[in-house]
Coordinates of N, CA, C and O in Angstrom, one line a residue:
M1 N 0.8 -1.2 0.0 CA 0.0 0.0 0.0 C 0.9 1.2 0.0 O 2.0 1.2 0.6
I2 N 0.4 2.3 -0.7 CA 1.2 3.5 -0.7 C 0.2 4.7 -0.3 O -1.0 4.6 -0.5
T3 N 0.9 5.7 0.2 CA 0.2 7.0 0.3 C 0.9 8.0 -0.5 O 2.2 7.9 -0.7
I4 N 0.2 9.0 -1.1 CA 0.8 10.0 -1.9 C 0.4 11.4 -1.5 O -0.8 11.6 -1.3
E5 N 1.3 12.3 -1.4 CA 1.0 13.7 -1.1 C 1.7 14.4 -2.3 O 2.8 14.1 -2.7
Q6 N 1.1 15.5 -2.7 CA 1.6 16.2 -3.9 C 1.6 17.7 -3.6 O 0.6 18.3 -3.1
T7 N 2.7 18.4 -3.9 CA 2.8 19.8 -3.9 C 3.2 20.2 -5.4 O 3.5 19.3 -6.2
P8 N 3.3 21.5 -5.6 CA 3.7 21.9 -7.0 C 5.0 21.3 -7.6 O 5.1 21.0 -8.7
I9 N 6.0 21.0 -6.7 CA 7.2 20.5 -7.2 C 7.6 19.1 -6.6 O 8.6 18.5 -7.0
L10 N 6.9 18.7 -5.6 CA 7.3 17.5 -4.9 C 6.2 16.4 -4.8 O 5.0 16.7 -4.5
L11 N 6.5 15.2 -5.2 CA 5.6 14.1 -5.1 C 6.2 13.2 -4.0 O 7.3 12.7 -4.1
N12 N 5.4 13.1 -2.9 CA 5.9 12.4 -1.7 C 5.1 11.1 -1.6 O 3.9 11.0 -1.5
I13 N 5.9 10.0 -1.7 CA 5.3 8.6 -1.7 C 5.8 7.8 -0.5 O 7.0 7.8 -0.3
A14 N 4.9 7.3 0.3 CA 5.3 6.4 1.4 C 4.8 5.0 1.1 O 3.6 4.9 0.8
V15 N 5.6 4.0 1.3 CA 5.2 2.7 1.0 C 5.1 2.0 2.4 O 5.9 2.0 3.2
L16 N 3.9 1.3 2.5 CA 3.6 0.6 3.8 C 3.4 -0.9 3.4 O 2.5 -1.2 2.6
G17 N 4.2 -1.7 4.0 CA 4.0 -3.2 3.7 C 4.6 -3.5 2.3 O 5.8 -3.1 2.0
E18 N 3.9 -4.3 1.5 CA 4.4 -4.7 0.2 C 4.1 -3.6 -0.8 O 3.0 -3.1 -0.9
F19 N 5.1 -3.3 -1.6 CA 4.9 -2.4 -2.8 C 4.6 -3.2 -4.0 O 5.3 -4.0 -4.5
T20 N 3.3 -3.1 -4.4 CA 2.8 -3.9 -5.5 C 2.7 -3.2 -6.8 O 2.9 -2.0 -6.9
L21 N 2.4 -3.9 -7.9 CA 2.3 -3.3 -9.2 C 1.2 -2.3 -9.2 O 1.3 -1.2 -9.8
A22 N 0.1 -2.5 -8.5 CA -1.0 -1.6 -8.5 C -0.6 -0.3 -7.8 O -0.9 0.8 -8.2
D23 N 0.2 -0.4 -6.7 CA 0.8 0.8 -6.1 C 1.7 1.6 -7.0 O 1.6 2.8 -7.1
F24 N 2.5 0.8 -7.7 CA 3.4 1.5 -8.7 C 2.7 2.3 -9.7 O 3.0 3.4 -10.1
K25 N 1.6 1.7 -10.2 CA 0.8 2.3 -11.3 C 0.1 3.6 -10.7 O 0.0 4.6 -11.4
Q26 N -0.2 3.6 -9.4 CA -0.8 4.7 -8.8 C 0.3 5.8 -8.7 O 0.0 7.0 -9.0
F27 N 1.5 5.5 -8.3 CA 2.6 6.5 -8.3 C 2.8 7.0 -9.7 O 3.0 8.2 -9.9
E28 N 2.9 6.1 -10.7 CA 3.2 6.5 -12.0 C 2.1 7.5 -12.6 O 2.5 8.5 -13.2
E29 N 0.9 7.3 -12.3 CA -0.2 8.2 -12.7 C 0.0 9.6 -12.1 O -0.1 10.6 -12.8
H30 N 0.3 9.7 -10.8 CA 0.6 11.0 -10.2 C 1.9 11.6 -10.8 O 1.9 12.8 -11.1
A31 N 2.9 10.9 -11.0 CA 4.1 11.4 -11.6 C 3.9 11.9 -13.0 O 4.4 13.0 -13.3
L32 N 3.2 11.2 -13.8 CA 3.0 11.6 -15.2 C 2.1 12.9 -15.2 O 2.4 13.8 -16.1
Y33 N 1.2 13.0 -14.3 CA 0.4 14.2 -14.2 C 1.3 15.4 -13.9 O 1.2 16.5 -14.5
M34 N 2.2 15.2 -12.9 CA 3.0 16.3 -12.5 C 4.0 16.7 -13.6 O 4.4 17.9 -13.8
L35 N 4.5 15.7 -14.4 CA 5.4 16.0 -15.4 C 4.8 16.8 -16.6 O 5.6 17.4 -17.4
K36 N 3.5 16.9 -16.7 CA 2.9 17.7 -17.7 C 3.0 19.2 -17.4 O 2.9 20.0 -18.3
S37 N 3.2 19.5 -16.1 CA 3.3 20.9 -15.7 C 4.7 21.4 -15.9 O 5.7 20.6 -15.8
P38 N 4.9 22.7 -16.2 CA 6.2 23.2 -16.4 C 7.0 23.3 -15.0 O 6.3 23.3 -14.0
G39 N 8.3 23.2 -15.1 CA 9.0 23.3 -13.9 C 9.6 22.0 -13.4 O 9.5 21.0 -14.1
T40 N 10.2 22.0 -12.2 CA 10.9 20.9 -11.7 C 10.0 20.0 -11.0 O 9.0 20.4 -10.3
V41 N 10.3 18.7 -11.1 CA 9.5 17.6 -10.3 C 10.5 16.9 -9.5 O 11.5 16.3 -10.0
N42 N 10.3 16.8 -8.2 CA 11.2 16.1 -7.3 C 10.4 15.0 -6.6 O 9.2 15.1 -6.5
L43 N 11.0 13.9 -6.3 CA 10.4 12.7 -5.7 C 10.9 12.5 -4.3 O 12.1 12.6 -4.1
L44 N 10.1 12.1 -3.4 CA 10.4 11.7 -2.0 C 9.8 10.3 -1.8 O 8.6 10.2 -1.7
F45 N 10.7 9.3 -1.7 CA 10.2 7.9 -1.4 C 10.5 7.6 0.0 O 11.7 7.4 0.4
D46 N 9.5 7.4 0.8 CA 9.7 7.0 2.2 C 9.5 5.5 2.3 O 8.4 5.0 2.2
L47 N 10.6 4.8 2.4 CA 10.6 3.3 2.3 C 10.8 2.7 3.7 O 11.1 1.5 3.8
R48 N 10.7 3.4 4.7 CA 11.0 2.9 6.1 C 10.1 1.8 6.5 O 10.4 0.9 7.2
D49 N 8.8 1.8 6.0 CA 7.8 0.8 6.4 C 7.6 -0.2 5.3 O 6.6 -0.9 5.4
M50 N 8.4 -0.2 4.3 CA 8.2 -1.1 3.2 C 8.8 -2.5 3.6 O 10.0 -2.5 4.1
I51 N 8.0 -3.5 3.5 CA 8.5 -4.9 3.9 C 9.1 -5.6 2.7 O 10.1 -6.2 2.8
S52 N 8.4 -5.4 1.6 CA 9.0 -6.1 0.3 C 8.3 -5.4 -0.9 O 7.5 -4.6 -0.8
Y53 N 8.8 -5.9 -2.0 CA 8.2 -5.4 -3.3 C 8.1 -6.6 -4.2 O 8.9 -7.5 -4.1
T54 N 7.2 -6.5 -5.2 CA 7.1 -7.7 -6.1 C 8.0 -7.5 -7.3 O 8.5 -6.4 -7.6
V55 N 8.3 -8.5 -8.0 CA 9.3 -8.5 -9.1 C 8.8 -7.6 -10.2 O 9.5 -6.9 -10.8
D56 N 7.5 -7.6 -10.4 CA 6.9 -6.8 -11.5 C 7.1 -5.3 -11.2 O 7.3 -4.5 -12.1
V57 N 7.1 -4.9 -9.9 CA 7.4 -3.5 -9.5 C 8.9 -3.2 -9.9 O 9.1 -2.1 -10.4
A58 N 9.8 -4.1 -9.6 CA 11.2 -3.8 -10.0 C 11.3 -3.6 -11.5 O 12.0 -2.7 -11.9
W59 N 10.6 -4.4 -12.3 CA 10.7 -4.2 -13.7 C 10.1 -2.9 -14.2 O 10.6 -2.2 -15.0
E60 N 8.9 -2.6 -13.6 CA 8.3 -1.3 -14.0 C 9.2 -0.1 -13.6 O 9.2 0.9 -14.3
E61 N 9.8 -0.2 -12.4 CA 10.7 0.9 -12.0 C 11.8 1.1 -13.0 O 12.2 2.2 -13.4
I62 N 12.4 0.0 -13.5 CA 13.5 0.1 -14.5 C 13.0 0.8 -15.8 O 13.6 1.7 -16.3
K63 N 11.8 0.3 -16.2 CA 11.2 0.9 -17.4 C 10.9 2.4 -17.3 O 11.2 3.2 -18.1
F64 N 10.3 2.7 -16.1 CA 9.8 4.1 -15.9 C 11.0 5.1 -15.8 O 11.0 6.1 -16.5
F65 N 11.9 4.8 -15.0 CA 13.0 5.7 -14.7 C 14.1 5.6 -15.8 O 14.6 6.6 -16.2
N66 N 14.5 4.4 -16.1 CA 15.7 4.3 -17.0 C 15.4 4.4 -18.4 O 16.3 4.8 -19.2
R67 N 14.2 4.1 -18.9 CA 13.9 4.2 -20.3 C 13.1 5.4 -20.6 O 13.4 6.1 -21.6
E68 N 12.0 5.6 -19.9 CA 11.0 6.6 -20.3 C 11.2 8.0 -19.7 O 10.9 8.9 -20.3
H69 N 11.8 8.0 -18.5 CA 11.9 9.3 -17.8 C 13.3 9.6 -17.2 O 13.4 10.1 -16.1
L70 N 14.2 9.2 -18.0 CA 15.6 9.3 -17.6 C 16.0 10.8 -17.2 O 16.8 10.9 -16.2
H71 N 15.5 11.8 -17.8 CA 15.9 13.2 -17.6 C 14.8 14.0 -17.0 O 14.9 15.2 -16.9
D72 N 13.7 13.4 -16.5 CA 12.5 14.2 -16.1 C 12.5 14.7 -14.7 O 11.7 15.6 -14.4
F73 N 13.2 14.1 -13.8 CA 13.2 14.4 -12.4 C 14.5 15.1 -12.0 O 15.6 14.7 -12.4
S74 N 14.3 16.1 -11.1 CA 15.5 16.9 -10.7 C 16.2 16.2 -9.5 O 17.4 16.0 -9.5
K75 N 15.4 15.9 -8.5 CA 15.9 15.3 -7.2 C 15.0 14.1 -6.9 O 13.8 14.1 -7.0
I76 N 15.7 13.0 -6.3 CA 15.0 11.9 -5.8 C 15.5 11.6 -4.4 O 16.7 11.3 -4.3
A77 N 14.7 11.7 -3.4 CA 15.1 11.4 -2.0 C 14.5 10.1 -1.6 O 13.4 9.8 -1.9
V78 N 15.3 9.2 -1.0 CA 14.9 7.9 -0.6 C 15.2 7.9 0.9 O 16.3 8.1 1.3
I79 N 14.2 7.5 1.7 CA 14.3 7.4 3.1 C 14.3 5.9 3.5 O 13.3 5.3 3.2
T80 N 15.4 5.4 4.0 CA 15.4 4.0 4.4 C 16.6 3.8 5.4 O 17.6 4.6 5.4
E81 N 16.6 2.8 6.1 CA 17.7 2.3 6.9 C 18.2 1.0 6.4 O 19.1 0.4 6.9
D82 N 17.5 0.4 5.4 CA 17.9 -0.9 4.8 C 19.1 -0.7 3.9 O 19.1 0.0 3.0
E83 N 20.1 -1.5 4.2 CA 21.4 -1.4 3.4 C 21.2 -1.9 2.0 O 21.8 -1.3 1.0
W84 N 20.3 -2.9 1.7 CA 20.1 -3.4 0.4 C 19.4 -2.3 -0.5 O 19.8 -2.0 -1.6
I85 N 18.4 -1.6 0.1 CA 17.7 -0.5 -0.7 C 18.7 0.6 -0.9 O 18.7 1.2 -2.0
T86 N 19.5 0.9 0.1 CA 20.5 2.0 -0.1 C 21.4 1.6 -1.2 O 21.7 2.5 -2.1
W87 N 21.9 0.4 -1.3 CA 22.8 0.0 -2.3 C 22.1 0.1 -3.7 O 22.7 0.6 -4.7
Q88 N 20.8 -0.4 -3.8 CA 20.1 -0.3 -5.0 C 19.9 1.2 -5.5 O 20.0 1.5 -6.6
T89 N 19.7 2.1 -4.5 CA 19.5 3.5 -4.8 C 20.8 4.1 -5.4 O 20.8 4.8 -6.4
W90 N 21.9 3.8 -4.8 CA 23.2 4.3 -5.3 C 23.5 3.7 -6.7 O 24.0 4.4 -7.5
L91 N 23.1 2.5 -6.9 CA 23.3 1.9 -8.2 C 22.5 2.6 -9.3 O 23.0 2.8 -10.4
S92 N 21.3 2.9 -8.9 CA 20.4 3.6 -9.9 C 20.9 5.0 -10.3 O 20.5 5.5 -11.3
R93 N 21.8 5.5 -9.5 CA 22.4 6.9 -9.9 C 23.1 6.8 -11.2 O 23.2 7.8 -11.9
M94 N 23.6 5.6 -11.6 CA 24.3 5.5 -12.9 C 23.3 5.5 -14.1 O 23.7 5.8 -15.2
F95 N 22.0 5.3 -13.8 CA 21.1 5.2 -14.9 C 20.1 6.3 -15.0 O 19.3 6.4 -15.9
V96 N 20.0 7.2 -14.0 CA 19.0 8.2 -13.9 C 19.7 9.6 -13.8 O 20.6 9.7 -13.0
D97 N 19.3 10.5 -14.6 CA 19.9 11.8 -14.6 C 19.1 12.7 -13.6 O 18.4 13.6 -14.0
A98 N 19.3 12.4 -12.4 CA 18.7 13.1 -11.3 C 19.6 13.1 -10.1 O 20.5 12.2 -10.0
D99 N 19.5 14.1 -9.2 CA 20.3 14.1 -8.0 C 19.6 13.2 -7.0 O 18.5 13.4 -6.6
I100 N 20.2 12.0 -6.7 CA 19.6 11.0 -5.8 C 20.3 11.0 -4.5 O 21.6 10.9 -4.5
C101 N 19.6 11.0 -3.4 CA 20.2 11.0 -2.1 C 19.4 10.1 -1.2 O 18.2 10.1 -1.2
V102 N 20.1 9.4 -0.3 CA 19.5 8.5 0.7 C 19.6 9.1 2.0 O 20.6 9.7 2.4
F103 N 18.5 9.1 2.7 CA 18.4 9.7 4.1 C 17.8 8.6 5.0 O 17.1 7.7 4.6
T104 N 18.1 8.8 6.3 CA 17.5 8.0 7.4 C 16.5 8.9 8.1 O 15.6 8.4 8.8
D105 N 16.6 10.2 8.0 CA 15.7 11.2 8.7 C 14.7 11.8 7.7 O 15.1 12.4 6.7
Y106 N 13.4 11.7 8.0 CA 12.3 12.2 7.1 C 12.4 13.7 6.9 O 12.3 14.1 5.8
E107 N 12.6 14.4 8.0 CA 12.6 15.9 7.9 C 13.7 16.4 7.0 O 13.6 17.3 6.2
E108 N 14.9 15.8 7.1 CA 16.1 16.2 6.3 C 15.8 15.9 4.8 O 16.1 16.7 4.0
A109 N 15.2 14.7 4.6 CA 14.9 14.3 3.2 C 13.8 15.3 2.6 O 14.0 15.7 1.4
E110 N 12.8 15.6 3.4 CA 11.8 16.5 2.8 C 12.3 17.9 2.5 O 12.0 18.5 1.5
I111 N 13.1 18.4 3.4 CA 13.7 19.7 3.2 C 14.6 19.7 1.9 O 14.5 20.6 1.1
W112 N 15.4 18.7 1.8 CA 16.3 18.6 0.6 C 15.5 18.4 -0.7 O 15.7 19.1 -1.7
A113 N 14.5 17.6 -0.7 CA 13.7 17.3 -1.9 C 12.8 18.4 -2.2 O 12.5 18.6 -3.4
A114 N 12.3 19.2 -1.3 CA 11.4 20.3 -1.6 C 12.1 21.5 -2.1 O 11.4 22.4 -2.6
A115 N 13.4 21.6 -1.9 CA 14.1 22.8 -2.4 C 14.2 22.7 -4.0 O 14.5 21.7 -4.5
A116 N 13.9 23.8 -4.6 CA 14.0 23.8 -6.1 C 15.3 23.8 -6.7 O 16.3 23.5 -6.4

């Protein structure tokens, strides 16, 4: 399950439990809507309460960020304490033209991601 909050430049996504394909499609719908507006779009992924994700989500993430929207996001903040997710986030920096940063503190991540 996910929750989504949206401001003019920030899409804030929190994952609770398992991150499913339906959840990813919901995120994608919001992101595509925001990308239609002029200006910067930043993402904040709060993954502290994510337990797991399905394989189809991983594939959709690769397609969405690496193929279709390589240059569309300015900043991507990821909040996690999980070493595996941190490693995956740093690895994706090679494939996405965005400033990506991992945080353990929500407030720090939000301040960084909300700055234009």
